[in-house]
RNA sequence: GUGGCCUUAGCUCAACCGGCAGAGCAUCGGAUUGUGGCUCCGAAGGUUACGGGUUCGAGCCCCGUAGGCCACCCCA
């Protein structure tokens, strides 16, 4: 017999942890609705090209981390599990002609994403993300609105306000010149670049900027920044984003070296980290503007912007800051019996109580009364309904497990009685 | 993907120099007939991650593989 286990980089979310995720998902859904986002669900996998064109072929996410599905013989297309939600949502926007919907279109989804990289704490091959996207709004006000929404989510989740880093990475008009200037800067100092960074220089000079190599950190202090090379339009846009953030009282840091790993971002980009912990594997979320993406995937030119929040990371951060662990629901009452074998009566009574809207567990394991009561007490139930001989007279014992007292109650009165007790805390 | 550390029961961990694999918690059962979280007693739970090698003998030493973790990388 082989011993099976969850695939590398995946994990089972067992009851206490899954409850924490459910709570975050509920907050996400409620919050998104409050901000006017409509729920949407797209497939967990797409044609590979959706990600290659959407996310960018030269990105690590596509080049190294894409979870490609083995094609079946005879099928003409190949698929990959989604590494992020935006490309699939853009594909859906184009496919369903959402440009004919009232603009802007605000969409939200929450679910698992997949990246085939080497697992580590906080870095999984399957992880969960809460995502919102806005199509058809060029900003700048909505850029600030989304950042504020993310802060609201963290707050309602019970997380200390994270550090927010914001930047503008320019657009087609100004970024090429900047990238060239940056490449020239590094080429002039190529002897100081580590071997790995020399290779990346030719492929994507922007990514050298946020390297954590000590040699690079030192070098980057003198590197040209995008900030003072933005075109007039981008500079004005970024200025307005900041003005809106300031008007909302949002605390953030402008980080001129912040770039993002996905090709589609233009102009506004941001990331969130736990306070004072801008380390690896700790990013709580991030987002940005992607004005050219809809067009790249075959749609009409449409501005877009969105963010993703890593639910796994939020759960981790909540634990790290010592937040109260989630409490799982416990039944109000447990139906137990003096006669272990008389399960039919216990099940029938529990069924009636549940039909009346009450949270009730029936102890159907055939164990003696003492063990049944012990289990009820240990799971935190407030009452035990004890079924015994008096059932012949239409009576059960209603036992208050906290007070260790009980009294006979007509079975017919039980639902109303328990419902009344349930309302008093 | 690169380098490093780690892996003993469901969980947390012991096991001398290479010499009979253990404890606590958790689980299940019992403590004279229908009443509790405590206590007492007991049971079950292991191919010491997996596969090789060295040795009279390997949880312990060596090699490989898998998984976890740390740094890089990358990001959520």
Short mmCIF file of C-alpha atoms (C1' of nucleotides) in Angstrom, two decimals:
data_model
loop_
_atom_site.label_atom_id
_atom_site.label_comp_id
_atom_site.label_asym_id
_atom_site.label_seq_id
_atom_site.Cartn_x
_atom_site.Cartn_y
_atom_site.Cartn_z
CA UNK A 1 0.00 0.00 0.00
CA UNK A 2 1.46 3.33 -0.98
CA UNK A 3 1.07 6.06 1.57
CA UNK A 4 -0.56 8.97 -0.17
CA UNK A 5 -0.18 12.56 0.83
CA UNK A 6 -1.10 15.98 -0.44
CA UNK A 7 1.06 16.98 -3.44
CA UNK A 8 4.14 19.04 -2.79
CA UNK A 9 3.37 22.65 -2.07
CA UNK A 10 -0.29 21.96 -1.35
CA UNK A 11 -1.92 21.38 1.98
CA UNK A 12 -5.20 20.38 3.49
CA UNK A 13 -7.03 23.19 5.24
CA UNK A 14 -8.22 21.35 8.33
CA UNK A 15 -11.27 22.52 10.28
CA UNK A 16 -9.81 25.32 12.41
CA UNK A 17 -7.77 26.77 9.54
CA UNK A 18 -10.49 26.33 6.95
CA UNK A 19 -12.82 28.22 9.28
CA UNK A 20 -10.34 31.10 9.24
CA UNK A 21 -10.39 31.08 5.43
CA UNK A 22 -14.19 30.96 5.33
CA UNK A 23 -14.29 33.99 7.58
CA UNK A 24 -11.95 35.91 5.26
CA UNK A 25 -13.94 34.86 2.21
CA UNK A 26 -17.11 36.11 3.85
CA UNK A 27 -15.49 39.46 4.69
CA UNK A 28 -14.20 39.70 1.11
CA UNK A 29 -17.59 38.99 -0.44
CA UNK A 30 -19.44 41.34 1.86
CA UNK A 31 -16.92 44.12 1.41
CA UNK A 32 -16.77 43.78 -2.37
CA UNK A 33 -20.55 43.97 -2.55
CA UNK A 34 -20.51 47.10 -0.38
CA UNK A 35 -18.07 48.70 -2.83
CA UNK A 36 -20.18 47.78 -5.84
CA UNK A 37 -18.29 44.77 -7.17
CA UNK A 38 -20.23 41.92 -8.72
CA UNK A 39 -19.11 38.34 -8.16
CA UNK A 40 -17.75 36.36 -11.07
CA UNK A 41 -16.14 32.94 -11.38
CA UNK A 42 -13.87 31.86 -14.21
CA UNK A 43 -12.30 28.42 -14.79
CA UNK A 44 -9.30 27.33 -12.74
CA UNK A 45 -7.53 26.64 -16.03
CA UNK A 46 -7.36 28.49 -19.32
CA UNK A 47 -5.79 28.08 -22.71
CA UNK A 48 -2.09 28.56 -22.09
CA UNK A 49 -2.03 31.55 -24.40
CA UNK A 50 -4.31 33.50 -22.09
CA UNK A 51 -1.49 33.61 -19.58
CA UNK A 52 1.37 33.81 -22.07
CA UNK A 53 -0.17 36.84 -23.74
CA UNK A 54 -1.93 38.20 -20.67
CA UNK A 55 0.69 37.88 -17.98
CA UNK A 56 3.66 38.11 -20.35
CA UNK A 57 5.91 35.44 -21.81
CA UNK A 58 9.08 36.84 -20.29
CA UNK A 59 7.75 36.83 -16.72
CA UNK A 60 8.84 34.32 -14.12
CA UNK A 61 5.21 33.47 -13.53
CA UNK A 62 4.80 32.19 -17.09
CA UNK A 63 8.34 31.14 -17.85
CA UNK A 64 9.08 29.10 -14.75
CA UNK A 65 6.00 28.83 -12.59
CA UNK A 66 3.14 28.01 -14.91
CA UNK A 67 1.30 24.81 -13.99
CA UNK A 68 0.93 23.36 -17.48
CA UNK A 69 -1.54 20.53 -17.93
CA UNK A 70 -0.44 17.61 -20.06
CA UNK A 71 -2.43 17.76 -23.29
CA UNK A 72 -4.63 14.80 -24.13
CA UNK A 73 -3.93 13.21 -27.45
CA UNK A 74 -6.19 14.59 -30.13
CA UNK A 75 -6.89 17.83 -28.34
CA UNK A 76 -5.62 20.76 -30.30
CA UNK A 77 -5.02 23.09 -27.40
CA UNK A 78 -3.03 23.16 -24.21
CA UNK A 79 -4.12 24.45 -20.84
CA UNK A 80 -2.53 25.75 -17.69
CA UNK A 81 -3.83 26.30 -14.18
CA UNK A 82 -4.31 29.99 -13.48
CA UNK A 83 -1.34 31.60 -11.72
CA UNK A 84 -3.31 34.79 -11.07
CA UNK A 85 -6.88 35.85 -11.70
CA UNK A 86 -6.59 38.92 -13.92
CA UNK A 87 -5.78 37.32 -17.28
CA UNK A 88 -8.76 34.98 -17.05
CA UNK A 89 -11.09 37.80 -16.07
CA UNK A 90 -9.90 39.90 -18.99
CA UNK A 91 -10.46 36.93 -21.30
CA UNK A 92 -14.02 36.66 -19.94
CA UNK A 93 -14.56 40.42 -20.32
CA UNK A 94 -13.66 40.20 -23.99
CA UNK A 95 -15.45 36.92 -24.68
CA UNK A 96 -18.75 38.11 -23.24
CA UNK A 97 -18.65 41.58 -24.67
CA UNK A 98 -18.66 43.29 -21.31
CA UNK A 99 -17.70 46.51 -23.04
CA UNK A 100 -21.44 46.75 -23.78
CA UNK A 101 -22.26 46.64 -20.08
CA UNK A 102 -22.64 49.91 -18.20
CA UNK A 103 -19.10 51.11 -17.65
CA UNK A 104 -17.07 50.84 -15.57
CA UNK A 105 -17.44 47.08 -14.91
CA UNK A 106 -16.46 46.08 -11.39
CA UNK A 107 -15.85 42.39 -10.76
CA UNK A 108 -14.64 40.29 -7.84
CA UNK A 109 -13.62 36.68 -7.40
CA UNK A 110 -11.97 34.61 -4.68
CA UNK A 111 -10.37 31.25 -5.13
CA UNK A 112 -7.24 29.14 -5.55
CA UNK A 113 -4.32 30.08 -7.78
CA UNK A 114 -1.47 27.80 -8.82
CA UNK A 115 2.23 28.39 -9.30
CA UNK A 116 4.82 25.72 -9.83
CA UNK A 117 7.67 27.07 -7.76
CA UNK A 118 9.64 25.74 -4.85
CA UNK A 119 7.49 25.69 -1.74
CA UNK A 120 8.40 27.51 1.43
CA UNK A 121 6.45 28.81 4.40
CA UNK A 122 3.87 31.23 2.97
CA UNK A 123 4.66 30.13 -0.57
CA UNK A 124 2.48 27.36 -1.85
CA UNK A 125 1.76 25.82 -5.21
CA UNK A 126 -1.93 26.28 -4.50
CA UNK A 127 -2.86 29.44 -2.68
CA UNK A 128 -5.98 31.54 -2.29
CA UNK A 129 -6.59 35.06 -3.46
CA UNK A 130 -9.31 37.64 -3.05
CA UNK A 131 -9.36 39.68 -6.22
CA UNK A 132 -11.16 42.76 -7.51
CA UNK A 133 -10.93 44.31 -10.97
CA UNK A 134 -12.31 47.47 -12.54
CA UNK A 135 -12.62 47.73 -16.32
CA UNK A 136 -13.27 50.95 -18.16
CA UNK A 137 -12.19 53.47 -15.56
CA UNK A 138 -8.95 55.32 -16.40
CA UNK A 139 -8.62 56.70 -12.88
CA UNK A 140 -6.95 58.27 -11.05
CA UNK A 141 -9.63 58.30 -8.34
CA UNK A 142 -10.42 54.60 -8.66
CA UNK A 143 -6.73 53.79 -8.13
CA UNK A 144 -6.98 55.31 -4.67
CA UNK A 145 -10.36 53.72 -4.08
CA UNK A 146 -8.93 50.24 -4.59
CA UNK A 147 -6.03 50.87 -2.24
CA UNK A 148 -8.48 52.07 0.36
CA UNK A 149 -10.60 48.96 -0.19
CA UNK A 150 -7.60 46.75 0.48
CA UNK A 151 -6.91 48.60 3.73
CA UNK A 152 -10.54 48.14 4.69
CA UNK A 153 -10.28 44.42 4.09
CA UNK A 154 -7.21 44.08 6.29
CA UNK A 155 -8.90 46.11 9.01
CA UNK A 156 -12.07 44.03 8.99
CA UNK A 157 -9.97 40.89 9.02
CA UNK A 158 -8.43 42.15 12.26
CA UNK A 159 -4.97 42.75 10.86
CA UNK A 160 -2.80 45.64 11.99
CA UNK A 161 -2.71 48.21 9.16
CA UNK A 162 -0.01 46.97 6.78
CA UNK A 163 2.71 49.04 5.15
CA UNK A 164 1.67 50.16 1.70
CA UNK A 165 4.23 50.87 -1.00
CA UNK A 166 3.05 52.78 -4.04
CA UNK A 167 4.74 53.68 -7.29
CA UNK A 168 4.05 54.67 -10.85
CA UNK A 169 5.92 52.60 -13.36
CA UNK A 170 5.00 54.71 -16.36
CA UNK A 171 3.39 53.65 -19.59
CA UNK A 172 4.28 53.01 -23.21
CA UNK A 173 5.10 56.66 -23.68
CA UNK A 174 7.75 56.96 -20.99
CA UNK A 175 8.77 53.54 -19.72
CA UNK A 176 10.83 52.39 -22.74
CA UNK A 177 13.16 55.36 -22.41
CA UNK A 178 13.49 54.78 -18.71
CA UNK A 179 14.22 51.07 -19.15
CA UNK A 180 16.91 52.02 -21.65
CA UNK A 181 18.43 54.51 -19.24
CA UNK A 182 18.35 51.91 -16.50
CA UNK A 183 19.98 49.30 -18.71
CA UNK A 184 22.68 51.78 -19.65
CA UNK A 185 23.27 52.48 -15.96
CA UNK A 186 23.78 48.79 -15.23
CA UNK A 187 25.88 48.18 -18.34
CA UNK A 188 28.24 50.89 -17.22
CA UNK A 189 28.67 48.97 -13.96
CA UNK A 190 28.43 45.47 -15.33
CA UNK A 191 31.58 44.37 -13.51
CA UNK A 192 29.74 44.93 -10.23
CA UNK A 193 26.73 42.81 -11.19
CA UNK A 194 26.42 39.23 -9.94
CA UNK A 195 26.31 36.66 -12.74
CA UNK A 196 22.59 36.04 -12.33
CA UNK A 197 21.80 39.73 -12.57
CA UNK A 198 23.83 40.09 -15.77
CA UNK A 199 21.53 37.61 -17.48
CA UNK A 200 18.42 39.40 -16.23
CA UNK A 201 19.80 42.70 -17.45
CA UNK A 202 19.19 41.70 -21.05
CA UNK A 203 15.75 40.25 -20.40
CA UNK A 204 14.14 42.64 -17.97
CA UNK A 205 16.30 45.41 -16.51
CA UNK A 206 13.43 46.64 -14.35
CA UNK A 207 13.62 43.55 -12.21
CA UNK A 208 17.18 44.32 -11.11
CA UNK A 209 15.75 47.24 -9.20
CA UNK A 210 14.21 45.33 -6.32
CA UNK A 211 16.93 42.70 -6.00
CA UNK A 212 17.88 41.92 -2.43
CA UNK A 213 21.46 40.98 -3.23
CA UNK A 214 23.55 43.18 -0.93
CA UNK A 215 25.71 44.27 -3.86
CA UNK A 216 22.62 45.22 -5.81
CA UNK A 217 20.99 47.08 -2.95
CA UNK A 218 24.07 49.26 -2.75
CA UNK A 219 24.20 49.74 -6.49
CA UNK A 220 20.51 50.51 -6.75
CA UNK A 221 20.79 53.41 -4.37
CA UNK A 222 22.34 55.36 -7.26
CA UNK A 223 20.21 53.91 -10.05
CA UNK A 224 17.98 56.27 -12.01
CA UNK A 225 14.38 56.18 -10.83
CA UNK A 226 11.28 56.25 -12.95
CA UNK A 227 9.74 58.96 -10.84
CA UNK A 228 11.46 61.91 -12.47
CA UNK A 229 11.27 60.37 -15.94
CA UNK A 230 7.52 59.90 -16.09
CA UNK A 231 5.84 61.54 -19.04
CA UNK A 232 3.59 64.47 -18.23
CA UNK A 233 0.43 62.37 -18.36
CA UNK A 234 1.79 59.66 -16.07
CA UNK A 235 3.22 62.18 -13.65
CA UNK A 236 -0.10 64.01 -13.51
CA UNK A 237 -1.96 60.74 -13.00
CA UNK A 238 0.32 59.65 -10.18
CA UNK A 239 0.05 63.06 -8.57
CA UNK A 240 -3.72 62.76 -8.61
CA UNK A 241 -3.62 59.23 -7.19
CA UNK A 242 -1.52 60.51 -4.30
CA UNK A 243 -3.81 63.49 -3.78
CA UNK A 244 -6.78 61.15 -3.53
CA UNK A 245 -4.95 58.86 -1.11
CA UNK A 246 -4.01 61.84 1.02
CA UNK A 247 -7.59 63.06 1.00
CA UNK A 248 -8.66 59.67 2.31
CA UNK A 249 -6.05 59.78 5.03
CA UNK A 250 -4.29 56.69 3.69
CA UNK A 251 -0.77 56.13 4.95
CA UNK A 252 1.63 54.90 2.27
CA UNK A 253 5.21 55.15 1.13
CA UNK A 254 6.23 56.04 -2.40
CA UNK A 255 8.85 53.52 -3.43
CA UNK A 256 10.48 54.51 -6.69
CA UNK A 257 12.10 51.08 -6.94
CA UNK A 258 8.85 49.14 -6.71
CA UNK A 259 8.23 47.22 -9.93
CA UNK A 260 5.91 44.32 -10.37
CA UNK A 261 6.56 40.93 -11.85
CA UNK A 262 3.72 40.87 -14.32
CA UNK A 263 4.24 42.54 -17.67
CA UNK A 264 0.81 44.04 -17.95
CA UNK A 265 1.14 46.71 -15.29
CA UNK A 266 1.32 50.37 -16.22
CA UNK A 267 1.25 53.50 -14.11
CA UNK A 268 -0.02 52.82 -10.61
CA UNK A 269 1.40 49.77 -8.82
CA UNK A 270 1.30 48.92 -5.14
CA UNK A 271 2.11 46.22 -2.60
CA UNK A 272 1.19 45.56 1.03
CA UNK A 273 3.42 44.05 3.69
CA UNK A 274 2.94 43.37 7.41
CA UNK A 275 4.17 46.31 9.46
CA UNK A 276 7.94 46.44 9.48
CA UNK A 277 8.23 43.08 7.75
CA UNK A 278 8.88 43.73 4.10
CA UNK A 279 10.60 40.40 3.86
CA UNK A 280 10.27 37.53 1.50
CA UNK A 281 7.14 35.39 1.38
CA UNK A 282 5.26 37.98 3.35
CA UNK A 283 3.53 40.19 0.77
CA UNK A 284 -0.10 40.45 1.81
CA UNK A 285 -1.34 41.69 -1.51
CA UNK A 286 -0.66 43.92 -4.42
CA UNK A 287 -2.15 45.36 -7.52
CA UNK A 288 -1.89 47.83 -10.27
CA UNK A 289 -3.20 49.33 -13.44
CA UNK A 290 -3.17 47.43 -16.73
CA UNK A 291 -4.60 49.76 -19.35
CA UNK A 292 -3.34 47.81 -22.37
CA UNK A 293 -4.30 44.32 -21.31
CA UNK A 294 -7.83 44.06 -22.68
CA UNK A 295 -6.54 45.07 -26.08
CA UNK A 296 -3.70 42.54 -25.86
CA UNK A 297 -6.23 39.79 -25.34
CA UNK A 298 -8.28 40.81 -28.33
CA UNK A 299 -10.64 43.43 -26.95
CA UNK A 300 -11.06 47.12 -27.60
CA UNK A 301 -8.70 49.51 -25.82
CA UNK A 302 -10.01 49.52 -22.26
CA UNK A 303 -8.36 50.78 -19.09
CA UNK A 304 -8.19 48.29 -16.24
CA UNK A 305 -6.99 48.11 -12.66
CA UNK A 306 -7.18 45.57 -9.89
CA UNK A 307 -5.55 43.89 -6.94
CA UNK A 308 -5.17 40.52 -5.32
CA UNK A 309 -4.91 39.75 -1.62
CA UNK A 310 -3.29 36.50 -0.51
CA UNK A 311 -5.60 34.85 1.99
CA UNK A 312 -2.91 32.38 3.08
CA UNK A 313 -0.62 35.29 3.89
CA UNK A 314 -3.33 37.12 5.79
CA UNK A 315 -4.01 34.03 7.92
CA UNK A 316 -0.28 33.74 8.57
CA UNK A 317 0.00 37.41 9.49
CA UNK A 318 -2.98 37.17 11.83
CA UNK A 319 -1.30 34.27 13.63
CA UNK A 320 1.99 36.15 13.75
CA UNK A 321 0.39 39.15 15.42
CA UNK A 322 -1.33 36.89 17.95
CA UNK A 323 -4.88 37.51 16.83
CA UNK A 324 -7.55 35.46 18.52
CA UNK A 325 -7.89 32.15 16.77
CA UNK A 326 -11.20 31.61 15.06
CA UNK A 327 -13.96 29.93 17.01
CA UNK A 328 -15.81 27.17 15.31
CA UNK A 329 -19.57 26.96 15.81
CA UNK A 330 -20.72 24.60 18.54
CA UNK A 331 -24.17 23.04 18.81
CA UNK A 332 -26.62 24.60 21.23
CA UNK A 333 -27.66 21.18 22.44
CA UNK A 334 -26.73 17.54 22.10
CA UNK A 335 -29.40 14.86 22.17
CA UNK A 336 -28.13 12.01 24.33
CA UNK A 337 -29.78 8.86 25.55
CA UNK A 338 -29.85 6.60 28.57
CA UNK A 339 -30.16 3.60 26.33
CA UNK A 340 -27.15 3.55 23.95
CA UNK A 341 -28.94 1.46 21.34
CA UNK A 342 -32.03 3.69 21.12
CA UNK A 343 -30.62 5.83 18.32
CA UNK A 344 -33.92 6.20 16.47
CA UNK A 345 -35.48 8.34 19.19
CA UNK A 346 -32.40 10.55 19.49
CA UNK A 347 -32.19 11.07 15.75
CA UNK A 348 -35.89 11.85 15.47
CA UNK A 349 -35.79 14.45 18.26
CA UNK A 350 -32.66 16.09 16.85
CA UNK A 351 -34.27 16.21 13.42
CA UNK A 352 -37.30 18.03 14.78
CA UNK A 353 -35.13 20.56 16.58
CA UNK A 354 -33.04 21.16 13.45
CA UNK A 355 -36.20 21.61 11.40
CA UNK A 356 -37.04 24.32 13.93
CA UNK A 357 -33.82 26.13 13.05
CA UNK A 358 -31.73 25.01 16.00
CA UNK A 359 -28.13 23.83 15.91
CA UNK A 360 -28.25 20.40 17.46
CA UNK A 361 -26.06 17.33 17.42
CA UNK A 362 -27.45 13.87 18.04
CA UNK A 363 -25.09 11.47 19.77
CA UNK A 364 -25.59 8.40 17.63
CA UNK A 365 -22.48 6.53 18.72
CA UNK A 366 -23.67 3.65 20.85
CA UNK A 367 -21.88 4.52 24.04
CA UNK A 368 -23.12 4.88 27.54
CA UNK A 369 -24.73 8.06 28.81
CA UNK A 370 -21.72 9.24 30.79
CA UNK A 371 -19.53 9.25 27.67
CA UNK A 372 -22.21 11.03 25.66
CA UNK A 373 -22.46 13.79 28.26
CA UNK A 374 -18.71 14.03 28.49
CA UNK A 375 -18.44 14.56 24.75
CA UNK A 376 -21.20 17.18 24.82
CA UNK A 377 -19.48 19.12 27.59
CA UNK A 378 -16.12 18.99 25.89
CA UNK A 379 -17.37 20.35 22.61
CA UNK A 380 -18.95 23.29 24.44
CA UNK A 381 -22.65 22.55 24.04
CA UNK A 382 -24.85 24.46 26.50
CA UNK A 383 -27.57 21.86 26.85
CA UNK A 384 -28.10 18.14 26.75
CA UNK A 385 -31.45 16.68 25.86
CA UNK A 386 -31.54 13.37 27.72
CA UNK A 387 -33.85 10.76 26.25
CA UNK A 388 -34.88 7.96 28.59
CA UNK A 389 -37.83 6.05 30.01
CA UNK A 390 -39.88 9.23 30.49
CA UNK A 391 -40.18 9.46 26.72
CA UNK A 392 -43.13 7.11 27.15
CA UNK A 393 -44.89 10.01 28.89
CA UNK A 394 -43.77 12.49 26.23
CA UNK A 395 -41.01 13.88 28.43
CA UNK A 396 -37.25 14.39 28.06
CA UNK A 397 -34.74 15.80 30.52
CA UNK A 398 -33.34 19.18 29.52
CA UNK A 399 -29.99 19.48 31.24
CA UNK A 400 -28.12 22.77 31.56
CA UNK A 401 -24.53 21.61 31.21
CA UNK A 402 -23.11 24.79 32.71
CA UNK A 403 -25.32 24.75 35.78
CA UNK A 404 -25.35 20.96 36.07
CA UNK A 405 -29.09 21.06 36.66
CA UNK A 406 -31.96 19.51 34.75
CA UNK A 407 -35.70 19.27 34.64
CA UNK A 408 -38.25 17.22 32.74
CA UNK A 409 -39.73 18.99 29.73
CA UNK A 410 -42.60 17.93 27.45
CA UNK A 411 -41.15 17.03 24.10
CA UNK A 412 -43.68 19.29 22.40
CA UNK A 413 -42.36 22.34 24.28
CA UNK A 414 -38.70 21.63 23.57
CA UNK A 415 -38.18 23.56 20.30
CA UNK A 416 -39.72 26.76 21.62
CA UNK A 417 -37.92 26.45 24.93
CA UNK A 418 -34.51 25.93 23.32
CA UNK A 419 -35.11 28.71 20.83
CA UNK A 420 -35.78 31.06 23.74
CA UNK A 421 -32.61 29.90 25.50
CA UNK A 422 -30.59 30.32 22.32
CA UNK A 423 -31.41 34.01 22.13
CA UNK A 424 -30.12 34.77 25.63
CA UNK A 425 -26.35 34.75 25.57
"C1'" G B 1 15.50 26.81 -10.42
"C1'" U B 2 20.51 27.34 -6.80
"C1'" G B 3 22.62 26.46 -1.86
"C1'" G B 4 21.87 24.92 3.27
"C1'" C B 5 19.30 22.63 7.66
"C1'" C B 6 15.75 19.05 9.04
"C1'" U B 7 12.29 14.29 9.02
"C1'" U B 8 11.08 8.90 15.36
"C1'" A B 9 3.13 7.20 17.10
"C1'" G B 10 -2.35 11.75 15.04
"C1'" C B 11 0.55 16.11 17.84
"C1'" U B 12 5.01 17.70 20.89
"C1'" C B 13 9.38 15.20 21.81
"C1'" A B 14 12.98 11.29 24.30
"C1'" A B 15 16.23 7.02 23.14
"C1'" C B 16 24.25 7.14 26.31
"C1'" C B 17 29.73 5.61 22.14
"C1'" G B 18 26.12 1.93 16.81
"C1'" G B 19 23.32 -2.65 21.20
"C1'" C B 20 15.52 -4.83 23.27
"C1'" A B 21 11.91 2.01 19.88
"C1'" G B 22 9.66 5.16 24.75
"C1'" A B 23 6.87 9.32 27.31
"C1'" G B 24 3.21 13.26 27.60
"C1'" C B 25 -1.07 14.96 25.08
"C1'" A B 26 -4.95 13.29 21.86
"C1'" U B 27 -8.20 8.75 20.54
"C1'" C B 28 -11.04 4.40 22.19
"C1'" G B 29 -12.65 1.30 26.31
"C1'" G B 30 -13.33 0.11 31.75
"C1'" A B 31 -13.96 1.87 37.04
"C1'" U B 32 -21.18 -3.12 39.53
"C1'" U B 33 -27.72 -1.12 35.74
"C1'" G B 34 -29.87 6.59 33.81
"C1'" U B 35 -25.62 11.58 34.29
"C1'" G B 36 -19.79 15.43 33.05
"C1'" G B 37 -14.53 18.56 31.95
"C1'" C B 38 -11.09 15.79 37.19
"C1'" U B 39 -8.93 11.06 38.88
"C1'" C B 40 -7.49 5.82 38.39
"C1'" C B 41 -6.89 1.44 35.14
"C1'" G B 42 -6.37 -0.47 30.28
"C1'" A B 43 -6.18 -0.77 24.84
"C1'" A B 44 -4.88 0.74 20.28
"C1'" G B 45 -1.44 3.51 17.69
"C1'" G B 46 5.68 2.53 14.41
"C1'" U B 47 8.49 -0.87 7.87
"C1'" U B 48 12.11 5.36 13.01
"C1'" A B 49 9.73 9.51 5.53
"C1'" C B 50 11.16 5.93 1.36
"C1'" G B 51 15.13 2.93 -1.14
"C1'" G B 52 20.02 1.17 -1.00
"C1'" G B 53 24.96 0.59 1.49
"C1'" U B 54 28.59 -0.24 5.71
"C1'" U B 55 28.40 -3.43 10.18
"C1'" C B 56 27.83 -9.34 14.15
"C1'" G B 57 24.16 -5.49 14.92
"C1'" A B 58 21.64 0.96 12.17
"C1'" G B 59 16.49 5.53 14.62
"C1'" C B 60 21.93 6.80 15.09
"C1'" C B 61 27.25 6.20 10.06
"C1'" C B 62 27.36 6.70 4.22
"C1'" C B 63 24.66 7.39 -0.70
"C1'" G B 64 20.17 8.36 -3.33
"C1'" U B 65 14.94 9.87 -3.47
"C1'" A B 66 10.67 12.36 -1.39
"C1'" G B 67 8.69 15.97 1.82
"C1'" G B 68 9.18 20.26 5.18
"C1'" C B 69 11.83 24.61 6.55
"C1'" C B 70 15.72 28.80 5.76
"C1'" A B 71 18.32 32.07 2.33
"C1'" C B 72 18.44 33.37 -2.82
"C1'" C B 73 14.91 33.80 -6.71
"C1'" C B 74 9.87 35.15 -7.06
"C1'" C B 75 5.61 36.93 -5.34
"C1'" A B 76 0.42 36.25 -2.88
#
